[in-house]
Amino acid sequence: MGFDGLVVVSDPYLQRRFTQADLRALQAQYAALWDASPSGRLRMRDLPAAISSLRGATVSAKADAEKENNAPEPGPGPGLTDEEWASVLKAVARADERPHQDASFELFLRVYAEMQLRLKSAGAGAGGKKAAGGIARSSSSSAVAFLTAATTTLLHTISESEKASYVGHINAYLAEDPFLKSALPIDPATDHIFHVTKDGVLLCKLINLAVPGTIDERAINTKRVLNLWEKNENHTLCLNSAKAIGCTVVNIGTQDLAEGRPHLVLGLISQIIKIQLLADVNLKSTPQLVELVEDSKEMEELMSLSPEKILLRWMNFQLKKGGFQRTVTNFSSDIKDSEAYACLLNVLAPECSAKPSAMSVKDLLHRARLVLEHADRMGCKRYLTPKDIVGGLPNLNLAFVAHIFQKRNGLSKQMKQVSFVDGLSDDAQVSREERSFRLWINSLGISTYINNVFEDLRNGWVLLEVIDKIAPGSVNWKMANRPPIKLPFKKVENCNQVLKIGKELKFSLVNIAGNDIVQGNKKLILAFLWQLMRYNILQLLKNLRFHSNGKEITDIDILVWANKKVKDSGKHQSCMESFKDRSLSSGTFFLDLLSGVEPRVVNWSLVTKGEKDEEKQMNASYIISVARKLGCSIFLLPEDILEVINLIE
């Protein structure tokens, strides 16, 4: 598993049905079908012919490996009849899906999964006899071999180099943790890491290492021997906290962590470590990055870049100082020869160089070894081996460069004094809201990952994806413009549709136009996102039909439910008047509510009276972790509780 986000699927059945490797392979197939479509569209009614055309594509990437394992050769593509295809589409189609509509990735997966089941059933009959459902098929067995090729155990293999690197990171950074001392160091040559993570404690500690304060460690169950319930609480806390710092965990469940499933555990660990290593690669944490730009236009571009892209830009900035002639565009093929590394380290730490110089050596492995020795003398941790550099492993190279940036970025300590720097410092409240909405959007499982709300939403496409996720069928995709979008009016068209749907959903959209979103108006974007998030929460409650008898849930209903829950638990003096009730800042009502939902989840010996500011802060931090421990997706910070903000979450 790599540093990149997981392929996210909202349907629980599909999460269980396909592994991450399967999903990545099928996502590539899905994209290829869109590109190959003569009309430029992939509709539901096109899926039978499109999927039938996949013959051999799924196994091409694994052909050599499968031959070594005596896997069957792929036979002809699946040969379902028109009637059988109609039956498949009818079985998987949902009420809001029509044959002429564009086929979503999840619909593609449902059709694919249903076809697999039917062909396997048909293949169970011997020699082409009629299978369950009375379907005769002479090529069933070969079709089944083709379809199941993407789901072989070969795709569950993990990179030993990545595992060793992440284990080394854990050993180095968590060695002094009082609870983990008995379990560390972990031997990277074994699979012991997957055993150590089974109680959830190490993963929670790793999250706090990446983003300090995310988890109130008082909420972690840290007894030496935990029962299944306590382990499950830790895993739930871990997954919800990982989601809150920006990890994609849609396809990982508590059972996966309890079983120590290697590819999923390693995938989660890699995301957490990535967040830690890239934490300072932004203008807020490292304002000296302003040295990379010359004017306000470049500044806007820099602010919209992902940390990985900023790291590449920084690397090229330093390489230019050293007279390096090439531009590095990735963390794989462009640095396999170690020339860029040798130049970068000579620029950042010339005093640590030695003879022979890396550039004077022709053998690539020897040159990579000299580069790593140079880094060692700088005090940089090794995230990869010479073989990993020559092999171009992108995840480990990214980790290595990020650590070099952390150790010595070579930027001026006195920030460049230019006029456009003044606009860098956002209001603290705006920054917190942006963070909450960004993490919420990324948790929905849409196809586009966003790094900055104000920049990444300006073309309207992501907002349409979000709306389609929380209000299925409301987006007219025929009228939507898919990125990359160069013409400004195309972005405005997307944003106008966003606002049109918002009005249909009864949002308050006075004095806001599509161009305001395109221009990145922070106040109006936040106002729209607040209503979108609130709508999503209320829809979830409505879908649960919790005491609603079919009627729409309102803020008053939530308020009444919360007060009743607390009162029924025996706390007759505890109540809230509204979501703006200033007394909520003490945290005691929320703790009473959480205890009312699950009495054993709150350790009352850790709760303060909430009278002083310090006591309120401690309660607020504990509240968020306890809520996540119960399975709640929380994207606010303790400060939001103290200031009574966004409490409808």
XYZ file of C-alpha atoms in Angstrom:
649
model
C 0.000 0.000 0.000
C 1.215 3.499 -0.737
C 0.965 6.976 0.591
C -1.804 7.861 -1.831
C -5.389 7.888 -0.618
C -7.406 4.685 -0.806
C -10.070 4.133 -3.459
C -13.240 5.006 -1.599
C -16.593 3.253 -2.008
C -19.646 4.170 0.048
C -21.553 0.904 -0.412
C -20.616 -1.448 2.499
C -21.191 -4.523 0.305
C -18.693 -3.299 -2.265
C -16.221 -2.449 0.495
C -16.286 -6.079 1.590
C -16.512 -7.526 -1.916
C -13.350 -5.942 -3.342
C -9.890 -5.412 -1.914
C -8.085 -2.088 -2.346
C -5.927 -3.607 -5.065
C -9.067 -4.807 -6.869
C -10.618 -1.358 -6.590
C -7.551 0.344 -8.002
C -7.445 -2.053 -10.948
C -11.167 -1.709 -11.602
C -11.041 2.064 -11.258
C -8.425 2.113 -14.013
C -10.677 -0.112 -16.139
C -13.612 2.189 -15.493
C -11.625 5.255 -16.565
C -10.428 3.421 -19.671
C -14.015 2.598 -20.633
C -14.937 6.278 -20.422
C -11.982 7.180 -22.640
C -12.800 4.431 -25.154
C -16.478 5.324 -25.463
C -17.239 6.755 -28.948
C -19.785 9.162 -27.444
C -17.475 10.285 -24.662
C -19.967 8.976 -22.109
C -20.460 5.716 -20.260
C -24.133 5.135 -19.543
C -25.828 2.343 -17.657
C -27.111 0.811 -20.869
C -23.525 0.827 -22.257
C -22.142 -1.321 -19.434
C -22.902 -4.780 -20.919
C -20.906 -4.132 -24.076
C -18.232 -2.173 -22.202
C -17.579 -4.823 -19.563
C -17.624 -7.579 -22.181
C -14.809 -5.704 -23.927
C -12.535 -6.045 -20.899
C -11.211 -9.412 -22.096
C -7.692 -9.891 -20.818
C -7.292 -6.341 -19.553
C -7.630 -7.246 -15.908
C -4.937 -9.886 -16.024
C -2.464 -8.131 -18.307
C -0.603 -6.410 -15.494
C -0.288 -9.682 -13.575
C 0.263 -12.086 -16.466
C 3.840 -13.012 -15.643
C 3.137 -13.451 -11.943
C 0.096 -15.591 -12.604
C 1.966 -17.821 -15.044
C 4.556 -18.431 -12.351
C 1.730 -19.508 -10.048
C 0.128 -21.735 -12.708
C -2.935 -19.532 -12.976
C -5.309 -20.446 -15.824
C -4.922 -18.564 -19.045
C -7.669 -15.999 -19.569
C -10.323 -17.350 -21.847
C -12.771 -15.463 -24.037
C -14.666 -12.590 -22.518
C -17.937 -13.185 -20.710
C -20.775 -14.129 -23.048
C -24.008 -13.191 -21.288
C -27.079 -12.999 -23.464
C -29.121 -9.813 -23.812
C -31.744 -11.257 -21.467
C -29.126 -12.120 -18.865
C -27.591 -8.647 -19.067
C -31.032 -7.111 -18.627
C -31.467 -9.280 -15.550
C -28.088 -8.166 -14.159
C -28.892 -4.468 -14.660
C -32.316 -4.899 -13.110
C -30.807 -6.628 -10.088
C -28.298 -3.880 -9.316
C -30.063 -0.706 -10.465
C -31.381 1.586 -7.767
C -34.568 3.566 -7.840
C -32.886 6.805 -8.942
C -30.768 5.207 -11.712
C -31.968 5.162 -15.316
C -30.453 3.423 -18.403
C -29.670 6.745 -20.122
C -27.809 8.183 -17.121
C -24.039 8.149 -16.806
C -22.763 5.058 -15.022
C -21.039 5.886 -11.749
C -18.017 3.909 -10.591
C -20.126 2.247 -7.905
C -22.757 1.173 -10.441
C -19.936 -0.269 -12.553
C -18.724 -2.194 -9.490
C -22.222 -3.481 -8.682
C -22.691 -4.734 -12.245
C -19.235 -6.300 -12.227
C -19.837 -8.035 -8.876
C -23.266 -9.334 -9.933
C -21.843 -10.712 -13.151
C -19.080 -12.483 -11.229
C -21.621 -14.127 -8.951
C -23.740 -15.309 -11.866
C -20.842 -16.668 -13.858
C -19.439 -18.449 -10.820
C -22.855 -19.966 -10.267
C -23.034 -20.972 -13.898
C -19.513 -22.363 -13.758
C -20.444 -24.605 -10.832
C -22.266 -26.891 -13.276
C -20.010 -29.394 -15.032
C -19.164 -29.197 -18.733
C -21.490 -26.366 -19.672
C -24.630 -27.891 -18.164
C -27.354 -25.607 -16.909
C -26.351 -23.759 -13.754
C -28.492 -22.136 -11.070
C -31.095 -20.102 -12.865
C -31.163 -22.489 -15.816
C -28.439 -20.777 -17.845
C -26.252 -22.920 -20.108
C -22.762 -21.615 -20.738
C -19.937 -23.427 -22.510
C -17.353 -20.764 -21.700
C -18.323 -20.172 -18.081
C -15.182 -21.585 -16.512
C -12.866 -19.505 -18.662
C -14.974 -16.411 -18.088
C -14.870 -16.998 -14.365
C -11.083 -17.336 -14.556
C -10.947 -14.001 -16.360
C -13.212 -12.251 -13.890
C -11.553 -13.585 -10.775
C -8.065 -12.826 -12.012
C -8.285 -9.366 -10.452
C -9.100 -10.815 -7.064
C -6.256 -13.254 -6.586
C -4.201 -13.229 -3.420
C -1.337 -11.877 -5.501
C -2.882 -8.441 -5.111
C -2.654 -8.651 -1.315
C 1.132 -8.691 -1.334
C 2.821 -5.856 0.506
C 6.116 -4.103 -0.060
C 8.707 -5.413 2.380
C 10.740 -2.226 1.858
C 7.776 -0.050 2.816
C 6.998 -2.219 5.818
C 10.591 -1.999 7.024
C 10.606 1.772 6.516
C 7.378 2.357 8.442
C 8.472 0.013 11.248
C 11.725 1.944 11.492
C 9.751 5.184 11.728
C 7.579 3.776 14.527
C 10.599 2.431 16.412
C 12.336 5.811 16.212
C 9.449 8.096 17.116
C 7.549 6.014 19.682
C 10.482 4.383 21.459
C 10.040 6.523 24.581
C 6.286 6.024 24.919
C 5.701 4.520 28.398
C 2.988 2.104 27.264
C 4.754 0.917 24.099
C 8.216 0.430 25.587
C 7.597 -3.264 26.158
C 6.518 -3.786 22.512
C 9.269 -1.744 20.838
C 11.472 -2.011 18.921
C 9.597 -4.092 16.376
C 11.638 -6.348 14.109
C 11.073 -5.073 10.536
C 12.109 -8.445 9.111
C 9.009 -10.105 10.599
C 5.259 -9.433 10.485
C 5.171 -8.597 14.191
C 3.942 -5.072 13.390
C 0.564 -6.526 12.423
C 0.291 -8.265 15.779
C 1.322 -5.210 17.819
C -1.388 -3.076 16.186
C -4.222 -5.495 17.011
C -5.213 -3.719 20.245
C -5.372 -0.301 18.536
C -3.098 1.480 21.010
C -0.069 1.889 18.747
C -2.212 3.237 15.903
C -3.820 5.814 18.217
C -0.383 6.872 19.445
C 0.834 7.148 15.850
C -2.082 9.447 14.992
C -1.180 11.724 17.896
C 2.397 11.725 16.675
C 1.242 12.893 13.238
C -1.168 15.549 14.538
C -0.563 16.180 18.241
C -3.697 16.466 20.353
C -5.995 14.672 17.921
C -6.787 11.978 20.503
C -7.136 12.618 24.195
C -5.036 9.701 25.380
C -7.209 9.398 28.476
C -9.822 7.915 26.135
C -7.525 5.118 24.880
C -7.977 1.760 26.591
C -4.436 0.956 27.705
C -4.742 -1.993 30.047
C -2.146 -4.676 29.360
C -4.881 -7.175 28.615
C -7.889 -5.777 26.766
C -11.139 -7.579 26.109
C -12.724 -7.603 22.649
C -15.035 -4.686 23.493
C -12.145 -2.499 24.651
C -10.075 -3.338 21.574
C -13.025 -2.504 19.340
C -13.387 0.866 21.096
C -9.717 1.608 20.396
C -10.106 0.644 16.742
C -13.222 2.790 16.390
C -11.417 5.716 18.027
C -8.458 5.148 15.716
C -10.483 5.072 12.484
C -12.596 8.121 13.328
C -9.519 10.045 14.440
C -7.635 9.021 11.300
C -10.550 10.320 9.262
C -10.410 13.580 11.225
C -6.777 14.228 10.276
C -7.346 13.540 6.584
C -6.856 9.794 6.108
C -9.194 7.894 3.809
C -10.594 4.959 5.775
C -13.792 4.095 3.911
C -12.558 0.616 3.047
C -11.082 -0.218 6.450
C -13.174 -1.556 9.339
C -12.496 -2.295 12.979
C -12.443 -6.026 12.206
C -9.650 -5.489 9.677
C -7.526 -3.882 12.394
C -8.472 -6.537 14.963
C -7.353 -9.263 12.552
C -4.193 -7.346 11.621
C -4.848 -7.590 7.868
C -1.415 -6.571 6.507
C -2.355 -4.648 3.352
C -5.001 -2.584 5.170
C -2.987 -1.958 8.339
C 0.062 -0.949 6.315
C -2.077 1.288 4.121
C -3.421 3.128 7.170
C 0.024 3.448 8.744
C 1.447 4.845 5.506
C -1.225 7.553 5.361
C -0.642 8.571 8.973
C 3.133 8.760 8.520
C 2.681 10.763 5.331
C 0.601 13.324 7.219
C 3.298 13.593 9.893
C 6.139 14.017 7.407
C 4.292 16.597 5.302
C 2.916 18.560 8.259
C 5.348 21.454 7.751
C 5.165 21.578 3.952
C 2.765 24.523 3.816
C 2.943 28.286 4.096
C 1.324 28.399 7.513
C 3.888 26.132 9.184
C 6.829 27.217 7.021
C 6.212 30.805 5.875
C 9.749 30.824 4.430
C 8.269 28.915 1.485
C 7.276 32.342 0.173
C 10.863 32.423 -1.109
C 9.716 30.057 -3.885
C 7.427 32.636 -5.514
C 7.899 35.971 -7.223
C 4.430 37.535 -7.328
C 0.866 37.236 -6.048
C -0.197 35.022 -8.964
C 2.492 32.475 -8.110
C 1.481 32.762 -4.471
C -2.108 31.778 -5.293
C -0.815 28.831 -7.288
C 1.450 27.729 -4.434
C -1.391 27.920 -1.917
C -3.518 25.635 -4.084
C -0.858 22.941 -4.418
C -0.854 19.707 -2.431
C 2.053 19.202 0.009
C 3.612 16.716 -2.424
C 3.614 19.295 -5.231
C 5.008 21.977 -2.917
C 7.789 19.566 -1.942
C 8.649 19.035 -5.615
C 8.673 22.784 -6.186
C 10.975 23.284 -3.202
C 13.276 20.530 -4.429
C 13.568 22.098 -7.892
C 14.164 25.507 -6.297
C 17.161 24.107 -4.422
C 18.385 22.096 -7.418
C 18.434 25.256 -9.512
C 20.826 26.780 -6.967
C 23.144 23.833 -7.533
C 23.056 24.207 -11.306
C 21.014 21.044 -11.892
C 19.800 21.053 -15.484
C 16.714 18.836 -15.206
C 13.333 19.440 -13.566
C 12.155 16.773 -11.139
C 8.456 16.053 -11.726
C 7.951 12.929 -9.606
C 9.395 10.901 -6.742
C 10.085 7.885 -8.900
C 11.701 7.805 -12.350
C 13.169 11.302 -12.130
C 15.369 10.451 -9.138
C 16.240 6.813 -9.809
C 19.772 7.770 -10.903
C 20.365 9.676 -7.592
C 21.773 12.695 -9.465
C 19.051 14.996 -8.127
C 19.634 13.700 -4.593
C 23.383 14.265 -4.833
C 22.885 17.836 -6.014
C 20.187 18.582 -3.407
C 22.285 17.377 -0.478
C 25.343 19.269 -1.708
C 23.277 22.464 -1.802
C 21.715 21.922 1.641
C 24.721 20.453 3.478
C 27.969 20.853 1.540
C 29.937 20.379 4.774
C 28.643 16.789 4.990
C 29.903 15.741 1.572
C 32.750 13.251 1.246
C 34.951 11.628 -1.365
C 34.343 10.064 -3.714
C 31.446 12.331 -4.622
C 28.235 10.618 -5.631
C 28.276 12.270 -9.049
C 31.698 10.806 -9.851
C 30.413 7.235 -9.426
C 28.819 5.500 -12.400
C 27.294 2.486 -10.660
C 23.732 3.495 -9.646
C 23.589 1.396 -6.481
C 26.960 2.717 -5.322
C 25.864 6.290 -6.060
C 22.615 5.788 -4.136
C 24.616 4.372 -1.206
C 26.831 7.484 -1.143
C 23.732 9.710 -1.187
C 22.311 7.928 1.849
C 25.635 8.183 3.666
C 25.602 11.937 3.002
C 22.079 12.107 4.435
C 23.208 10.132 7.490
C 25.888 12.714 8.200
C 23.168 15.392 8.044
C 21.232 13.529 10.703
C 18.443 12.415 8.377
C 16.653 9.147 9.020
C 16.763 6.508 6.333
C 13.363 5.768 4.822
C 14.768 3.705 1.982
C 17.714 1.627 0.796
C 19.952 2.174 -2.242
C 17.899 -0.481 -4.000
C 14.682 1.442 -3.260
C 16.135 4.594 -4.825
C 17.261 2.767 -7.966
C 13.909 0.969 -8.053
C 12.081 4.315 -7.941
C 9.706 3.485 -5.061
C 7.643 6.701 -4.929
C 6.287 6.351 -1.396
C 9.661 5.863 0.240
C 11.321 8.544 -1.889
C 8.574 10.970 -0.877
C 9.152 10.105 2.786
C 12.904 10.614 2.384
C 12.581 14.022 0.710
C 9.973 15.140 3.258
C 12.344 14.234 6.088
C 15.185 16.136 4.423
C 12.840 19.154 4.239
C 12.049 18.780 7.945
C 15.723 18.505 8.864
C 17.123 21.252 6.663
C 15.007 23.113 4.111
C 17.691 25.629 3.108
C 15.222 28.527 3.090
C 15.972 31.951 4.518
C 15.191 32.310 8.224
C 14.146 35.895 7.570
C 10.997 35.648 5.478
C 10.998 37.499 2.193
C 9.317 40.845 2.711
C 6.827 41.313 -0.094
C 3.426 42.937 -0.174
C 1.394 39.828 -0.974
C 2.611 38.034 2.161
C 0.180 40.098 4.228
C -2.727 38.050 2.935
C -1.311 34.784 4.235
C -2.630 34.940 7.783
C -6.225 33.801 7.773
C -8.533 34.566 10.606
C -8.215 31.689 13.095
C -11.932 30.947 12.928
C -11.887 30.826 9.115
C -8.948 28.386 9.232
C -10.768 26.102 11.653
C -13.924 26.094 9.561
C -11.951 25.417 6.386
C -10.300 22.463 8.104
C -13.610 21.029 9.320
C -15.278 21.276 5.925
C -12.206 19.920 4.102
C -12.025 16.841 6.302
C -15.785 16.318 6.062
C -15.722 16.467 2.252
C -12.794 14.058 2.024
C -14.584 11.655 4.371
C -17.540 11.356 1.980
C -15.617 9.156 -0.432
C -15.864 11.334 -3.539
C -13.358 10.722 -6.312
C -11.541 14.057 -5.910
C -9.315 14.611 -2.864
C -9.139 18.259 -1.792
C -6.237 19.988 -0.081
C -7.726 23.466 0.277
C -11.434 24.285 0.353
C -11.079 27.811 -1.013
C -8.922 26.780 -3.957
C -10.139 23.281 -4.849
C -13.865 24.131 -4.941
C -13.576 27.073 -7.320
C -14.319 25.106 -10.496
C -17.583 23.798 -9.033
C -16.857 20.164 -9.881
C -16.071 19.002 -6.342
C -19.200 20.723 -5.033
C -21.259 18.859 -7.625
C -19.628 15.590 -6.503
C -20.463 16.384 -2.873
C -24.055 17.264 -3.702
C -24.443 14.092 -5.753
C -23.174 12.085 -2.794
C -25.537 13.580 -0.193
C -28.518 14.213 -2.510
C -28.293 11.490 -5.195
C -29.880 12.305 -8.529
C -29.955 16.067 -7.997
C -27.013 16.855 -10.300
C -27.523 17.112 -14.050
C -24.195 15.701 -15.173
C -24.995 16.449 -18.823
C -24.690 20.126 -17.949
C -21.530 19.716 -15.839
C -18.031 20.515 -17.060
C -15.394 17.961 -16.070
C -11.886 19.144 -15.034
C -9.455 20.254 -16.223
C -11.439 23.412 -16.981
C -9.524 26.227 -18.661
C -12.363 28.556 -19.621
C -13.661 30.626 -16.666
C -17.275 30.634 -17.868
C -17.295 26.813 -17.722
C -16.415 27.023 -14.026
C -19.205 29.562 -13.537
C -21.643 27.168 -15.235
C -20.747 24.448 -12.717
C -21.080 26.834 -9.784
C -24.404 28.159 -11.075
C -25.754 24.605 -11.112
C -24.430 24.152 -7.553
C -26.410 27.185 -6.387
C -29.490 26.145 -8.376
C -29.522 22.802 -6.566
C -28.867 24.602 -3.278
C -32.023 26.637 -3.759
C -33.967 23.458 -4.537
C -32.672 22.070 -1.224
C -34.018 25.192 0.519
C -30.620 26.715 1.320
C -30.409 30.417 2.136
C -28.430 31.817 -0.800
C -29.145 35.531 -0.749
C -26.548 37.671 -2.551
C -24.397 34.740 -3.681
C -23.678 33.970 -7.332
C -21.689 31.281 -9.094
C -18.898 33.715 -9.814
C -18.428 34.304 -6.062
C -17.358 30.661 -5.697
C -15.129 30.883 -8.783
C -13.475 33.972 -7.302
C -12.864 32.132 -4.022
C -15.027 34.324 -1.762
C -14.226 32.685 1.579
C -17.195 34.002 3.537
C -19.754 32.864 0.967
C -18.067 29.496 0.363
C -18.070 28.748 4.111
C -21.717 29.799 4.401
C -22.692 27.434 1.574
C -20.634 24.557 2.971
C -22.176 24.970 6.419
C -25.640 24.523 4.915
C -24.438 21.579 2.832
C -22.926 19.838 5.846
C -26.009 20.532 7.949
C -28.243 19.104 5.203
C -26.097 15.965 5.115
C -26.361 15.499 8.887
C -30.121 15.998 8.879
C -30.504 13.595 5.950
C -28.596 10.962 7.876
C -30.935 11.424 10.806
C -33.943 11.305 8.521
C -32.724 8.101 6.894
C -32.414 6.542 10.308
C -36.055 7.538 10.954
C -35.115 8.071 14.556
C -38.387 8.883 16.355
C -39.404 10.736 13.216
C -42.333 8.625 11.993
C -41.368 9.708 8.491
C -41.351 13.462 9.208
C -38.326 15.657 8.571
C -35.922 16.006 11.497
C -35.389 19.601 12.640
C -32.952 21.299 14.987
C -35.673 21.335 17.644
C -36.107 17.555 17.335
C -32.383 17.056 17.932
C -32.473 19.406 20.909
C -35.454 17.601 22.451
C -33.856 14.193 21.871
C -30.574 15.239 23.500
C -32.267 16.681 26.599
C -34.504 13.630 26.937
C -31.571 11.269 26.609
C -29.710 13.061 29.389
C -32.776 13.250 31.621
C -33.564 9.547 31.124
C -30.033 8.717 32.257
C -30.773 10.313 35.630
C -29.084 13.705 35.082
C -32.182 15.830 35.744
C -30.259 19.064 36.292
C -28.346 18.906 33.013
C -29.890 20.432 29.890
C -29.236 22.831 27.022
C -31.479 25.660 25.870
C -30.162 25.849 22.298
C -27.113 25.064 20.185
C -25.793 28.499 21.164
C -26.196 27.916 24.892
C -23.013 29.315 26.436
C -23.174 26.810 29.291
C -22.250 24.091 26.781
C -18.658 25.347 26.868
C -18.111 23.563 30.194
C -18.561 20.234 28.401
C -20.595 18.619 31.174
C -23.808 18.371 29.149
C -22.049 16.596 26.268
C -20.429 14.148 28.652
C -23.836 13.480 30.217
C -25.232 12.899 26.719
C -22.429 10.514 25.727
C -22.906 8.632 28.983
C -26.632 8.489 28.291
C -25.935 6.827 24.935
C -23.409 4.372 26.393
C -22.949 4.519 30.203
C -19.585 2.751 30.306
C -17.853 4.999 27.754
C -17.188 7.979 30.069
C -14.622 7.654 32.840
C -16.021 10.197 35.296
C -12.806 10.268 37.309
C -11.249 12.113 34.357
C -14.008 14.738 34.075
C -13.561 18.185 35.591
C -16.229 20.617 36.794
C -15.660 22.757 33.704
C -15.530 26.007 35.651
C -12.057 27.293 34.774
C -10.729 27.671 31.221
C -8.211 24.892 31.726
C -10.931 22.540 32.982
C -13.162 23.381 30.012
C -10.277 22.659 27.615
C -9.656 19.260 29.211
C -13.345 18.346 29.025
C -13.650 19.489 25.407
C -10.664 17.378 24.341
C -12.042 14.348 26.176
C -15.535 14.813 24.697
C -14.297 14.619 21.103
C -12.263 11.451 21.706
C -15.101 9.758 23.596
C -17.535 10.605 20.791
C -15.162 9.128 18.219
C -14.766 6.092 20.442
C -18.523 5.605 20.169
C -18.301 5.730 16.383
C -19.101 9.405 15.721
C -17.443 11.262 12.855
C -16.330 14.525 14.470
C -14.529 17.242 12.513
C -14.549 20.063 15.048
C -11.776 21.026 17.462
C -11.915 21.517 21.245
C -11.881 25.276 20.592
C -15.169 24.947 18.714
C -16.813 23.469 21.807
C -15.327 26.149 24.030
C -16.690 28.831 21.727
C -19.974 26.903 21.103
C -19.474 26.622 17.332
C -20.862 24.041 14.863
C -22.377 22.074 17.726
C -25.112 20.636 15.534
C -22.504 18.023 14.532
